[in-house]
């Protein structure tokens, strides 16, 4: 179960085909695994290592470098509150405290019902709209304490299901390169001058 | 001077719009809207010329890199070793510098403009494949760019024999996964190769010569590439008519913090001053609550701080550098008189300490040490030797003079940017920059915390 | 490199060297070389720049920042990473400016910030670069008052290596070694920033054959080796340089001991052979020398057991047995087998005893596990020549399993794109993934595989470039090496100038063969000697460090020989299963207990050194042979090990220059290679076509097995993977069994039930089994007497 299922394995192979060096697919495949299971499983890392021709240690070395990858189950909703300078200046720290109080957990914790994981994170590129948070990487801007309470209520009640998929799903629409349209990946080992450059010479 | 609910943070104005011209359309991200508003005309204009001529246009227009270093894109493209193929384009959409955002808006609001920019770059510089690296946390950008690419492929703008020509290139959308340092171009390449996002050492790894998979690679910022369709449609003259000779065109700038109207503005490059931006009616309209300006960070979290003395400097890289800071990524963070300076410095230093990749000693150990000393001071547990210790640890990261702005208060001359560093990349010095600025300009606030153990509260809200 | 020092006089006005780069280092002019790193140029100029991450044998990474200097290339002094930046003309390098000193102090203070400073209980204490550089370049005090990073104290990352992450300074040496040198990236940096640590994938150990090197190159005490932990302090160690004899590569080592016990082997960096690396079997195999099971003195059979006797009694008894055999069946009734375990001097003394004193031609060092010794008469390649050849053709066993450091050298050649590897094999090897072409064919088809490959234009063009080295060895213990030899000859026919590097495995096998442990006129191979013993025509066997019961790939013949009433004289360090069947056991000195020389696969003669006293009353073989010769009525004239070395130089042409004196000044040893002669001719034989229901059987060795030295080294004893059978995944389906299930294998010699695994590295209709593994033997299934071996595989 925690390896990539058949449908995702097919997606994985398409992703891999875009890169001339297959190890480049490591991070996209880790995302795929996280989308399937909500976190990156041990078995998935071993499978990804086989797919991208590296070792599990290398895959884990890469995966653990990046904050978005979780190696244990977390809440259905990962609530990330920004604490970097722009949000800090307009009350980001207070929002974190408020969230701790409302959810009854500290940053890094998950609520007992498995619904929410709270994280105090660094800048998420919405600096003029602080305090900012993301739920499963969907932004919320200029979040007041009331806004936060409402958001949590809405998430609990499932009112945001259409907008916010469970943790692990980033984009709901993926890139797909149709075979008949593809130019094809270009291997570093094929020193070929691009056709349009030849014409230019 | 309008905002749009679908482009939160963006403030339009009465100025030339090179990259934000479609932001006022709610459906600006669709191919339909793009084509209806002049989309892919720049690509057609490019394809009508020989590739070197397009490269000449970009050189002639002096399109400056918008990622932070401000290096001209056309020059960068010319650094690839002659005749060495394949070459790759890596699009840096890993925007994460504190205070900075514009690339996210450009990807969410006008993905086709970016795609078109990528295509023009690939055509002009002979780049055989493009990897569009988007920061992991930007789910909406993934969706919008992914959908736009699907549309563009279906319509024949991307892929094999684009618009019936010999020009063929694939654009692969690549997702990051949360690591600020990947915004450094060699770290971005490492990450794209499926590795830990650790910056490579320069020399020998200048990407233009040895980049992705060891091949010549151009790394360009999202905003930089988004300029190209307009440039190709309107020509070099029209482009350089905006801004100054050394800084032509426009720039997207995010002003955050204690101003009345924080927002992302497309401003005229080179001429707009910080005073215009912070106080101008068409921009931020002054400091909130009528407070005094205490200090501002002029170019992203790693930039040395400015005080009101530097307000009249224009948005021009060389002048700002000579004054002891940098324009960086186009982010201005404004601190008013109520700001608790040590806490603000801690917030910035903590960011860089947290985002250190960990491969080189001074950054890995020094950044965290600075953070811990600052935390101690902010928590009221600082000792009198801690302020010197901050400088000492900082000196282990940046030996020699550290850039700072002149301050009549201290009777100092500006030390120009950049600095010497013992680290592989700028992340380590960035952890020290706010400490140095804050300590140089506001030492008494630190001393107050040590001696009196009091705290100046941050006012919340606007 | 080898002795190529030029004695030519310098011309008066030398032409400017195009590779010379003039720099100044701390104000002193210095001529550096183009492309040289600043850190190396400074070292040549006598300025040692402190460093942690930089290692001469690995790509620089510039991570620790200890080696920062100031260099001025015309734009003022710039902070420069001396391990990454190359010298440039007129560069002014300053390694001792105030800024440099400040940077060094800064980096050291930062490195020590989170270092536990548990030096008193650290194995590295006393030989620790961090300790030493903190002393010489450090700030003298730490101002870091915060809580240090904490991790679980040492965690085992493999059976042999422990990792203490608190001590680790994240220099990337071990991780770089694992991926860049060993090709086993099983340890890696994990997490990020201040939480970065070295670790394995959870519960997947650092199971590399080369893991011990990471301990040696760790600049702090973060990595420690299980066999050495808390055994000694560096200042208590006494050391001497020697050569590893656990295989025939001949890696240079330092043997370190304390209180007459060998405690550690460390690799010595030499350009010719091992570049400082060792395999774990070589590094940790010294434990066998210290084993309590070592024979302490000679013994003679009494009933079912042995009685310890004095050397005089034992040697008298041995001489009596030999004389009796000669009396009963002539000189050729004595067979002398083995000799690869000892030194050149040992082998030479035994060869003289066998050939000159006894007069038997039935002498052989091989155990049906190697290609015929005529392969040594082909034009010989050195390891360096192989590892820089334009093309390396592999017709050999899996080098990673049998000659691990040669594997490292050839892997490096391929990875650095110096060489292209063309591999012909019946099963994918450790080098397959680095090979330009890896051609897998069934046993029996090897000659045809080579013939076909050579018709491919791409391969033919590659071979035609010249500079070809063929690594030649016996890849399958289940069959004769005849077809493999024919395949090798086929390659040589297409590449007339090619050189050959023999992939012989056992310690000093090349020395033994070159010095006379080879059949004389009318003499026989080991298999034939054993068959003759079984038939009663050979009446006495002298076994020199060979364990036929475990190690000979034909258990039935061995058993018939040993139970035929033949008298057996076993010269050994342990009472091996074979020695247990002997009439007389003579206790031999082991590695580390004797001086002498050994010859590696390329013919390089290097010294081995005595570091500790012998176990009990054991004696070096040469001395035993000399004494036995005396009892057989002949004085070999050997009075010291040097006298044997001199005798070799005087009588064996290839060794003419190799005197004790010459060896003293030869840093990388001296080459002893016989003049090439084309004595091997293709057999022209063809294997019977396989029938429709049998599988071709391959049997080969893995690094860790039931070999007596392996088993007597506690750290290595548990590492053998065990008996199993591999077949192609599609063949698994054909047989109708799942991976991990059991099958019955039936050969002409017998049947056995074993666990089966899918292995896509095999050709279809081929099965592979490892030799001499725990969980059941294979040598009772094979005879090594046919061109190929077939087996039937059935479900159970």
XYZ file of C-alpha atoms in Angstrom, chain B residues 178-181 196 198 201 203-205 353-362 364-366 368-369 372-373 376 389 391-393 395-397 399 420-424, chain C residues 61-65 68 70 77-79 81 84-85 99 102-103 106-107 109-111 113-114 142-149 169-170 188-194 196:
82
model
C 10.660 23.675 0.806
C 14.181 25.002 1.153
C 15.027 28.698 0.847
C 18.643 28.069 -0.135
C 20.075 18.087 -1.534
C 23.362 22.648 -1.426
C 31.303 26.268 -5.127
C 34.643 28.386 -9.089
C 34.419 25.919 -10.732
C 30.646 25.626 -10.963
C 19.897 30.095 10.518
C 16.892 27.885 9.845
C 17.477 27.948 6.109
C 21.200 27.192 6.207
C 21.883 24.141 4.095
C 24.458 23.035 6.642
C 27.308 22.138 4.358
C 29.804 24.817 5.385
C 30.900 25.332 8.946
C 30.547 29.098 9.467
C 25.797 25.996 9.885
C 27.299 26.723 13.274
C 27.545 30.493 13.195
C 22.472 29.165 14.826
C 24.837 30.584 17.400
C 20.712 31.676 20.155
C 22.560 34.692 21.472
C 18.864 34.990 24.932
C 30.189 38.101 20.952
C 30.130 40.797 16.365
C 32.824 38.184 16.943
C 30.699 35.322 15.635
C 33.303 38.237 11.976
C 33.905 34.503 11.711
C 31.310 34.514 8.924
C 35.904 38.801 8.101
C 33.998 39.229 2.372
C 32.726 35.881 3.491
C 34.040 32.588 4.805
C 30.953 30.731 3.614
C 30.101 29.053 0.317
C 34.233 20.086 -1.826
C 35.344 23.173 0.092
C 32.895 22.592 2.924
C 34.790 22.817 6.196
C 36.301 26.234 5.337
C 40.672 29.505 3.633
C 43.983 35.061 1.053
C 43.570 39.917 -1.415
C 40.452 37.784 -1.709
C 39.211 35.100 0.637
C 39.186 28.302 -0.657
C 39.049 24.378 -4.611
C 40.944 27.156 -6.342
C 42.629 37.772 8.259
C 41.146 35.128 12.210
C 39.262 32.916 9.768
C 36.751 31.389 13.697
C 36.173 28.115 11.877
C 35.714 27.858 17.335
C 32.585 27.141 15.316
C 33.556 23.502 14.747
C 30.954 24.807 19.403
C 28.944 21.626 19.095
C 35.257 28.585 23.637
C 32.662 31.226 24.170
C 29.835 28.887 23.273
C 27.780 28.562 26.437
C 24.642 27.104 24.897
C 23.554 23.496 25.098
C 25.359 21.447 22.455
C 23.630 19.307 19.837
C 32.000 17.846 11.964
C 30.136 17.094 8.718
C 24.437 10.266 3.413
C 23.823 13.665 4.887
C 20.284 13.844 6.171
C 18.197 16.762 7.452
C 19.451 20.290 6.967
C 21.337 23.190 8.443
C 22.244 22.881 12.075
C 22.437 18.038 9.364
